[in-house]
Every structure is written in structure tokens, then in C-alpha cells.
PDB file of C-alpha atoms and ligand atoms in Angstrom:
ATOM      1  CA  MET A 793      13.441  -1.201 -20.115  1.00  0.00           C
ATOM      2  CA  SER A 794      10.666  -3.558 -19.152  1.00  0.00           C
ATOM      3  CA  LEU A 795      10.572  -4.995 -15.677  1.00  0.00           C
ATOM      4  CA  LEU A 796      10.634  -8.386 -17.378  1.00  0.00           C
ATOM      5  CA  ASP A 797      14.370  -7.768 -17.806  1.00  0.00           C
ATOM      6  CA  ALA A 798      14.816  -7.344 -14.098  1.00  0.00           C
ATOM      7  CA  GLU A 799      18.408  -8.607 -13.745  1.00  0.00           C
ATOM      8  CA  PRO A 800      19.758  -6.122 -12.767  1.00  0.00           C
ATOM      9  CA  LEU A 801      16.608  -4.118 -12.268  1.00  0.00           C
ATOM     10  CA  ARG A 802      16.476  -0.979 -14.368  1.00  0.00           C
ATOM     11  CA  LEU A 803      13.912   1.718 -13.838  1.00  0.00           C
ATOM     12  CA  ASP A 804      12.889   4.720 -15.900  1.00  0.00           C
ATOM     13  CA  VAL A 805      12.468   7.321 -13.160  1.00  0.00           C
ATOM     14  CA  SER A 806      10.374   9.605 -15.363  1.00  0.00           C
ATOM     15  CA  SER A 807       7.615   7.000 -15.745  1.00  0.00           C
ATOM     16  CA  THR A 808       7.858   5.248 -12.370  1.00  0.00           C
ATOM     17  CA  ALA A 809       6.038   6.101  -9.133  1.00  0.00           C
ATOM     18  CA  LEU A 810       6.321   4.728  -5.618  1.00  0.00           C
ATOM     19  CA  ILE A 811       2.994   4.009  -3.926  1.00  0.00           C
ATOM     20  CA  ILE A 812       2.954   3.256  -0.211  1.00  0.00           C
ATOM     21  CA  ILE A 813      -0.287   1.610   0.821  1.00  0.00           C
ATOM     22  CA  ASP A 814      -2.002   2.262   4.178  1.00  0.00           C
ATOM     23  CA  MET A 815       1.012   2.478   6.516  1.00  0.00           C
ATOM     24  CA  GLN A 816      -1.411   3.874   9.095  1.00  0.00           C
ATOM     25  CA  ARG A 817      -1.414   3.751  12.852  1.00  0.00           C
ATOM     26  CA  ASP A 818      -4.766   1.931  12.620  1.00  0.00           C
ATOM     27  CA  PHE A 819      -2.959  -1.049  11.068  1.00  0.00           C
ATOM     28  CA  LEU A 820       0.456  -0.863  12.740  1.00  0.00           C
ATOM     29  CA  GLU A 821      -0.254   0.209  16.312  1.00  0.00           C
ATOM     30  CA  PRO A 822      -2.270  -1.357  19.142  1.00  0.00           C
ATOM     31  CA  GLY A 823      -5.872  -0.196  19.530  1.00  0.00           C
ATOM     32  CA  GLY A 824      -6.689   0.340  15.848  1.00  0.00           C
ATOM     33  CA  PHE A 825      -8.457  -1.507  13.056  1.00  0.00           C
ATOM     34  CA  GLY A 826      -5.872  -4.288  12.765  1.00  0.00           C
ATOM     35  CA  ALA A 827      -5.966  -5.026  16.477  1.00  0.00           C
ATOM     36  CA  MET A 828      -9.771  -4.820  16.476  1.00  0.00           C
ATOM     37  CA  LEU A 829      -9.763  -7.757  14.046  1.00  0.00           C
ATOM     38  CA  GLY A 830      -7.669  -9.781  16.487  1.00  0.00           C
ATOM     39  CA  ASN A 831      -4.303  -9.371  14.779  1.00  0.00           C
ATOM     40  CA  ASP A 832      -0.815  -9.034  16.257  1.00  0.00           C
ATOM     41  CA  VAL A 833      -0.024  -5.602  14.818  1.00  0.00           C
ATOM     42  CA  SER A 834       3.684  -5.870  15.648  1.00  0.00           C
ATOM     43  CA  LEU A 835       4.026  -8.260  12.673  1.00  0.00           C
ATOM     44  CA  LEU A 836       3.616  -5.375  10.245  1.00  0.00           C
ATOM     45  CA  ARG A 837       6.354  -3.215  11.702  1.00  0.00           C
ATOM     46  CA  SER A 838       9.172  -5.005   9.832  1.00  0.00           C
ATOM     47  CA  ALA A 839       7.986  -3.195   6.702  1.00  0.00           C
ATOM     48  CA  ILE A 840       8.704   0.245   8.178  1.00  0.00           C
ATOM     49  CA  ALA A 841      12.504   0.298   7.739  1.00  0.00           C
ATOM     50  CA  PRO A 842      12.418  -0.968   4.101  1.00  0.00           C
ATOM     51  CA  CYS A 843       9.700   1.616   3.362  1.00  0.00           C
ATOM     52  CA  GLN A 844      11.940   4.314   4.855  1.00  0.00           C
ATOM     53  CA  ALA A 845      14.814   3.180   2.613  1.00  0.00           C
ATOM     54  CA  LEU A 846      12.535   3.184  -0.432  1.00  0.00           C
ATOM     55  CA  LEU A 847      11.194   6.611   0.412  1.00  0.00           C
ATOM     56  CA  ALA A 848      14.712   8.042   0.731  1.00  0.00           C
ATOM     57  CA  ALA A 849      15.864   6.501  -2.571  1.00  0.00           C
ATOM     58  CA  ALA A 850      12.690   7.519  -4.390  1.00  0.00           C
ATOM     59  CA  ARG A 851      12.904  11.077  -3.106  1.00  0.00           C
ATOM     60  CA  ALA A 852      16.566  11.286  -4.152  1.00  0.00           C
ATOM     61  CA  ALA A 853      15.666   9.977  -7.616  1.00  0.00           C
ATOM     62  CA  GLY A 854      12.836  12.496  -7.968  1.00  0.00           C
ATOM     63  CA  LEU A 855      10.063   9.903  -8.267  1.00  0.00           C
ATOM     64  CA  LEU A 856       6.413  10.679  -7.842  1.00  0.00           C
ATOM     65  CA  ILE A 857       5.539   9.318  -4.382  1.00  0.00           C
ATOM     66  CA  ILE A 858       1.955   8.577  -3.414  1.00  0.00           C
ATOM     67  CA  HIS A 859       0.708   7.586   0.039  1.00  0.00           C
ATOM     68  CA  THR A 860      -2.689   6.016   0.650  1.00  0.00           C
ATOM     69  CA  ARG A 861      -4.889   5.740   3.731  1.00  0.00           C
ATOM     70  CA  GLU A 862      -7.864   3.434   4.106  1.00  0.00           C
ATOM     71  CA  GLY A 863     -10.711   5.002   6.042  1.00  0.00           C
ATOM     72  CA  HIS A 864     -14.165   6.508   6.059  1.00  0.00           C
ATOM     73  CA  ARG A 865     -16.107   9.693   6.533  1.00  0.00           C
ATOM     74  CA  PRO A 866     -17.161  10.352  10.139  1.00  0.00           C
ATOM     75  CA  ASP A 867     -20.818   9.735   9.212  1.00  0.00           C
ATOM     76  CA  LEU A 868     -19.818   6.382   7.611  1.00  0.00           C
ATOM     77  CA  SER A 869     -21.840   7.237   4.505  1.00  0.00           C
ATOM     78  CA  ASP A 870     -19.041   5.920   2.282  1.00  0.00           C
ATOM     79  CA  ALA A 871     -18.737   2.587   4.116  1.00  0.00           C
ATOM     80  CA  PRO A 872     -20.743  -0.329   2.729  1.00  0.00           C
ATOM     81  CA  PRO A 873     -22.950  -1.976   5.380  1.00  0.00           C
ATOM     82  CA  SER A 874     -21.285  -5.290   4.532  1.00  0.00           C
ATOM     83  CA  LYS A 875     -17.887  -3.862   5.507  1.00  0.00           C
ATOM     84  CA  LEU A 876     -19.246  -2.312   8.705  1.00  0.00           C
ATOM     85  CA  ALA A 877     -20.801  -5.584   9.785  1.00  0.00           C
ATOM     86  CA  ARG A 878     -17.663  -7.685   9.375  1.00  0.00           C
ATOM     87  CA  GLY A 879     -14.967  -8.398  11.932  1.00  0.00           C
ATOM     88  CA  GLY A 880     -16.622 -10.668  14.424  1.00  0.00           C
ATOM     89  CA  GLY A 881     -15.354  -8.823  17.504  1.00  0.00           C
ATOM     90  CA  PRO A 882     -17.071  -6.408  19.874  1.00  0.00           C
ATOM     91  CA  LYS A 883     -15.670  -3.316  18.099  1.00  0.00           C
ATOM     92  CA  HIS A 884     -16.429  -2.081  14.586  1.00  0.00           C
ATOM     93  CA  ILE A 885     -15.329   0.615  12.171  1.00  0.00           C
ATOM     94  CA  GLY A 886     -16.376   3.972  13.624  1.00  0.00           C
ATOM     95  CA  ASP A 887     -16.310   2.838  17.258  1.00  0.00           C
ATOM     96  CA  PRO A 888     -14.130   4.797  19.703  1.00  0.00           C
ATOM     97  CA  GLY A 889     -10.701   3.388  20.532  1.00  0.00           C
ATOM     98  CA  PRO A 890      -7.432   4.529  22.073  1.00  0.00           C
ATOM     99  CA  MET A 891      -6.438   6.262  18.813  1.00  0.00           C
ATOM    100  CA  GLY A 892      -9.861   7.794  18.206  1.00  0.00           C
ATOM    101  CA  ARG A 893     -12.694   6.372  16.142  1.00  0.00           C
ATOM    102  CA  ILE A 894     -11.512   3.281  14.283  1.00  0.00           C
ATOM    103  CA  LEU A 895     -10.653   3.785  10.590  1.00  0.00           C
ATOM    104  CA  ILE A 896     -12.233   7.239  10.465  1.00  0.00           C
ATOM    105  CA  ARG A 897     -10.621  10.071   8.521  1.00  0.00           C
ATOM    106  CA  GLY A 898      -9.116  12.766  10.692  1.00  0.00           C
ATOM    107  CA  GLU A 899      -8.726  10.541  13.757  1.00  0.00           C
ATOM    108  CA  PRO A 900      -5.208   9.904  15.140  1.00  0.00           C
ATOM    109  CA  GLY A 901      -5.323   6.214  14.188  1.00  0.00           C
ATOM    110  CA  HIS A 902      -6.092   7.062  10.571  1.00  0.00           C
ATOM    111  CA  GLY A 903      -2.765   8.884  10.194  1.00  0.00           C
ATOM    112  CA  ILE A 904       0.353   7.477   8.598  1.00  0.00           C
ATOM    113  CA  VAL A 905       2.963   6.251  11.100  1.00  0.00           C
ATOM    114  CA  PRO A 906       5.394   9.064  11.928  1.00  0.00           C
ATOM    115  CA  GLU A 907       8.393   7.142  10.546  1.00  0.00           C
ATOM    116  CA  LEU A 908       6.849   7.383   7.056  1.00  0.00           C
ATOM    117  CA  ALA A 909       5.300  10.839   7.219  1.00  0.00           C
ATOM    118  CA  PRO A 910       4.549  12.194   3.730  1.00  0.00           C
ATOM    119  CA  ALA A 911       6.738  15.095   2.645  1.00  0.00           C
ATOM    120  CA  PRO A 912       5.110  18.330   1.485  1.00  0.00           C
ATOM    121  CA  GLY A 913       3.847  17.914  -2.068  1.00  0.00           C
ATOM    122  CA  GLU A 914       3.528  14.117  -1.958  1.00  0.00           C
ATOM    123  CA  PRO A 915      -0.089  13.203  -2.712  1.00  0.00           C
ATOM    124  CA  VAL A 916      -1.987  11.434   0.081  1.00  0.00           C
ATOM    125  CA  LEU A 917      -5.034   9.521  -1.189  1.00  0.00           C
ATOM    126  CA  ASP A 918      -7.933   8.634   1.065  1.00  0.00           C
ATOM    127  CA  LYS A 919      -9.566   5.444  -0.122  1.00  0.00           C
ATOM    128  CA  PRO A 920     -12.752   3.859   1.167  1.00  0.00           C
ATOM    129  CA  GLY A 921     -11.928   0.432  -0.263  1.00  0.00           C
ATOM    130  CA  LYS A 922      -9.077  -1.993  -0.391  1.00  0.00           C
ATOM    131  CA  GLY A 923      -7.852  -1.000  -3.846  1.00  0.00           C
ATOM    132  CA  ALA A 924      -6.172   2.393  -4.305  1.00  0.00           C
ATOM    133  CA  PHE A 925      -7.934   2.997  -7.650  1.00  0.00           C
ATOM    134  CA  TYR A 926     -11.455   2.483  -6.285  1.00  0.00           C
ATOM    135  CA  GLN A 927     -13.230   5.837  -5.759  1.00  0.00           C
ATOM    136  CA  THR A 928      -9.989   7.858  -5.780  1.00  0.00           C
ATOM    137  CA  ASP A 929      -8.235  10.099  -8.309  1.00  0.00           C
ATOM    138  CA  LEU A 930      -5.171   7.846  -8.469  1.00  0.00           C
ATOM    139  CA  ALA A 931      -5.638   7.028 -12.175  1.00  0.00           C
ATOM    140  CA  LEU A 932      -5.851  10.722 -13.018  1.00  0.00           C
ATOM    141  CA  ILE A 933      -2.732  11.570 -10.998  1.00  0.00           C
ATOM    142  CA  LEU A 934      -0.741   8.762 -12.632  1.00  0.00           C
ATOM    143  CA  ALA A 935      -1.921   9.633 -16.147  1.00  0.00           C
ATOM    144  CA  ASN A 936      -1.099  13.307 -15.717  1.00  0.00           C
ATOM    145  CA  ALA A 937       2.409  12.405 -14.530  1.00  0.00           C
ATOM    146  CA  GLY A 938       3.018   9.923 -17.395  1.00  0.00           C
ATOM    147  CA  ILE A 939       3.479   7.004 -14.997  1.00  0.00           C
ATOM    148  CA  ARG A 940       3.592   3.461 -16.422  1.00  0.00           C
ATOM    149  CA  THR A 941       5.371   1.556 -13.633  1.00  0.00           C
ATOM    150  CA  LEU A 942       4.465   1.322  -9.952  1.00  0.00           C
ATOM    151  CA  LEU A 943       6.774   0.336  -7.126  1.00  0.00           C
ATOM    152  CA  VAL A 944       4.390  -0.928  -4.476  1.00  0.00           C
ATOM    153  CA  ALA A 945       4.957  -1.038  -0.711  1.00  0.00           C
ATOM    154  CA  GLY A 946       2.749  -1.020   2.389  1.00  0.00           C
ATOM    155  CA  VAL A 947       0.169  -3.197   4.080  1.00  0.00           C
ATOM    156  CA  THR A 948      -1.297  -5.665   3.979  1.00  0.00           C
ATOM    157  CA  THR A 949       0.322  -7.859   1.351  1.00  0.00           C
ATOM    158  CA  GLU A 950      -2.700 -10.029   0.644  1.00  0.00           C
ATOM    159  CA  VAL A 951      -5.423  -7.406   1.027  1.00  0.00           C
ATOM    160  CA  CYS A 952      -4.838  -3.772   0.019  1.00  0.00           C
ATOM    161  CA  VAL A 953      -1.480  -4.337  -1.690  1.00  0.00           C
ATOM    162  CA  HIS A 954      -2.864  -7.250  -3.717  1.00  0.00           C
ATOM    163  CA  THR A 955      -6.089  -5.473  -4.603  1.00  0.00           C
ATOM    164  CA  THR A 956      -4.201  -2.383  -5.752  1.00  0.00           C
ATOM    165  CA  VAL A 957      -1.733  -4.393  -7.834  1.00  0.00           C
ATOM    166  CA  ARG A 958      -4.575  -6.299  -9.474  1.00  0.00           C
ATOM    167  CA  GLU A 959      -6.384  -3.036 -10.246  1.00  0.00           C
ATOM    168  CA  ALA A 960      -3.178  -1.509 -11.636  1.00  0.00           C
ATOM    169  CA  ASN A 961      -2.400  -4.576 -13.742  1.00  0.00           C
ATOM    170  CA  ASP A 962      -5.817  -4.437 -15.372  1.00  0.00           C
ATOM    171  CA  ARG A 963      -5.187  -0.777 -16.207  1.00  0.00           C
ATOM    172  CA  GLY A 964      -1.928  -1.615 -17.972  1.00  0.00           C
ATOM    173  CA  TYR A 965       0.617  -0.632 -15.334  1.00  0.00           C
ATOM    174  CA  GLU A 966       3.745  -2.677 -14.640  1.00  0.00           C
ATOM    175  CA  CYS A 967       3.820  -3.337 -10.901  1.00  0.00           C
ATOM    176  CA  MET A 968       6.896  -4.209  -8.870  1.00  0.00           C
ATOM    177  CA  VAL A 969       5.985  -5.240  -5.332  1.00  0.00           C
ATOM    178  CA  VAL A 970       8.828  -4.724  -2.863  1.00  0.00           C
ATOM    179  CA  SER A 971       8.806  -7.909  -0.806  1.00  0.00           C
ATOM    180  CA  ASP A 972      10.295  -6.654   2.479  1.00  0.00           C
ATOM    181  CA  ALA A 973       8.453  -3.332   2.298  1.00  0.00           C
ATOM    182  CA  VAL A 974       5.046  -5.032   2.348  1.00  0.00           C
ATOM    183  CA  GLY A 975       3.700  -6.901   5.338  1.00  0.00           C
ATOM    184  CA  SER A 976       0.937  -9.121   6.625  1.00  0.00           C
ATOM    185  CA  TYR A 977      -0.461 -10.278   9.963  1.00  0.00           C
ATOM    186  CA  PHE A 978      -0.165 -13.775   8.468  1.00  0.00           C
ATOM    187  CA  PRO A 979       3.344 -14.816   7.343  1.00  0.00           C
ATOM    188  CA  GLU A 980       1.920 -17.620   5.215  1.00  0.00           C
ATOM    189  CA  PHE A 981      -0.497 -15.264   3.425  1.00  0.00           C
ATOM    190  CA  HIS A 982       2.414 -12.877   2.793  1.00  0.00           C
ATOM    191  CA  ARG A 983       4.530 -15.622   1.235  1.00  0.00           C
ATOM    192  CA  VAL A 984       1.747 -16.995  -0.920  1.00  0.00           C
ATOM    193  CA  ALA A 985       0.493 -13.549  -1.946  1.00  0.00           C
ATOM    194  CA  LEU A 986       3.932 -12.665  -3.303  1.00  0.00           C
ATOM    195  CA  ALA A 987       4.202 -16.027  -5.060  1.00  0.00           C
ATOM    196  CA  MET A 988       0.786 -15.512  -6.684  1.00  0.00           C
ATOM    197  CA  ILE A 989       1.874 -12.235  -8.276  1.00  0.00           C
ATOM    198  CA  THR A 990       4.877 -13.684 -10.110  1.00  0.00           C
ATOM    199  CA  ALA A 991       3.474 -17.135 -10.910  1.00  0.00           C
ATOM    200  CA  GLN A 992       2.945 -18.057 -14.561  1.00  0.00           C
ATOM    201  CA  GLY A 993       5.575 -15.638 -15.842  1.00  0.00           C
ATOM    202  CA  GLY A 994       4.355 -12.646 -13.854  1.00  0.00           C
ATOM    203  CA  ILE A 995       0.602 -13.163 -14.130  1.00  0.00           C
ATOM    204  CA  PHE A 996      -0.107  -9.736 -12.650  1.00  0.00           C
ATOM    205  CA  GLY A 997       3.223  -8.241 -11.637  1.00  0.00           C
ATOM    206  CA  TRP A 998       6.734  -8.632 -10.334  1.00  0.00           C
ATOM    207  CA  VAL A 999       8.442  -8.901  -6.966  1.00  0.00           C
ATOM    208  CA  SER A1000      11.815  -7.570  -5.907  1.00  0.00           C
ATOM    209  CA  ASP A1001      13.266  -6.385  -2.580  1.00  0.00           C
ATOM    210  CA  SER A1002      14.152  -2.998  -1.200  1.00  0.00           C
ATOM    211  CA  ALA A1003      17.915  -3.443  -1.591  1.00  0.00           C
ATOM    212  CA  ARG A1004      17.613  -4.119  -5.319  1.00  0.00           C
ATOM    213  CA  VAL A1005      14.984  -1.453  -5.901  1.00  0.00           C
ATOM    214  CA  CYS A1006      16.958   1.165  -3.956  1.00  0.00           C
ATOM    215  CA  ALA A1007      20.113   0.242  -5.904  1.00  0.00           C
ATOM    216  CA  ALA A1008      18.183   0.596  -9.179  1.00  0.00           C
ATOM    217  CA  LEU A1009      16.841   3.986  -8.104  1.00  0.00           C
ATOM    218  CA  THR A1010      20.324   5.153  -7.108  1.00  0.00           C
ATOM    219  CA  ARG A1011      21.729   3.999 -10.472  1.00  0.00           C
ATOM    220  CA  ALA A1012      18.903   5.684 -12.336  1.00  0.00           C
ATOM    221  CA  ALA A1013      19.398   8.956 -10.483  1.00  0.00           C
ATOM    222  CA  ALA A1014      23.189   9.048 -11.028  1.00  0.00           C
TER     223      ALA A1014
HETATM  224  C1  C5J B1749      -7.060  -4.410   5.418  1.00  0.00           C
HETATM  225  C2  C5J B1749      -5.362  -3.183   4.236  1.00  0.00           C
HETATM  226  N1  C5J B1749      -6.280  -5.470   5.583  1.00  0.00           N
HETATM  227  N2  C5J B1749      -4.807  -1.972   4.154  1.00  0.00           N
HETATM  228  N3  C5J B1749      -6.582  -3.282   4.848  1.00  0.00           N
HETATM  229  O1  C5J B1749      -8.195  -4.423   5.794  1.00  0.00           O
HETATM  230  O2  C5J B1749      -4.801  -4.167   3.808  1.00  0.00           O
END
């Protein structure tokens, strides 16, 4: 059933995947990329528990689960100069910090927070951009698995979550963003970003919450 008929939400587990965007220490813990940009990283931590609930329900339902990490090669050859120059503060991508070099693959800060550690067999995609489709094999993985619907969680609501949902929408996927399992350093951006998705009859997706999505997954798996 289409996500347009989302009352109660029904999901086809065989064609639905959960994608958890960038729940990395670099965004959620002090000393990483988020903090380097001047943000209060504690604001993102409310998304951890709903993501844990989603992960448990999705695993029980047998969904394809994909984790993403934003970050760059140690030599920064995959980072556009425009991205490296931004930020305004004294530290930049690639500089040393308390969790290793900021936003660099293989460094401690680049890892996913331990509460949401990927299980063996769950694909982890390294992405150099904000969108999860850009310069990754996400489209190939989804096509090979017959996925048409994405449940989307992670951070940040208005940047990497939004970019990924917009990319997915243009590729024909139905996207359901899980409102309490996404998070932003800016509560107002979070609220407006969610409103933008569903405006005009679902202009590029849908929004639900983790309780309803977990209930739908439990029903679908029964
Ligand atoms: C940002 C992200 N905000 N994962 N990245 O730079 O949203």
C-alpha cells in the first residue's frame, strides 16, 4: 500500500529499507565536525533512542538496513575546496581534534555512535557529500534489493537527511522521514524542514514518528 494511505501506516517489508544518516561521533559528540562549526552537539542526542527503537523493529522485521557516514579520504582528495574552506572557525575538515582528524574516514570521530553500531551484514556507506546517493553505490544496493520505500532517520534534518530525501524522491522512491529519529542543531530548522517535506500533499515525501513506524513494522512482521 502506498504511504499516501498512512492511517494506519502499512509497510511492505520486502520493498522497504531503513537508512540511518550520519549518526557519527563527529556530529553527536564534543570535539568533532558539529562542534567545530559552533553547534551544541547535545541537541542531536534525542534522536539516538528513537533510532535504536527503529533499528530493533527493522531488524526484527527483516528489513534492509543501511548506515551512512559523511567523511573524506585522509588526503582530502575527495573534498571540494569550497567545502574545506567553509565553517568560519579556526578548525577545518582534516584538522586534528580530540576524536582524531575531523570528518576523516578511519578516525574515531568518523565512526557511528556506539548506541547505533551497525550489525554484521548491514551496509555502511561512506559518502563525501550531504546526499547519500552522491558518489556512493546506494542506488545499486537499493535496486538489487528491490527497494521502493525508504524509512529515513539520522542527522541533520535540514542538511543530510533533506538532501538524501530530495535525491531519493527524484529517483522515484517513497520516503518516510521519522520525525523523532532525525535531529538538528537548530530546533526551528528541524520543524520547518519536516514541514517542507509534507507540504503541498507530500511534495517530496512523508513524515511519521518512531512509535507509528515501529508499530507498522511489528504488524508487518507478524
Ligand atoms: C552536515 C549532515 N550537517 N550529516 N552534515 O554537515 O547533516
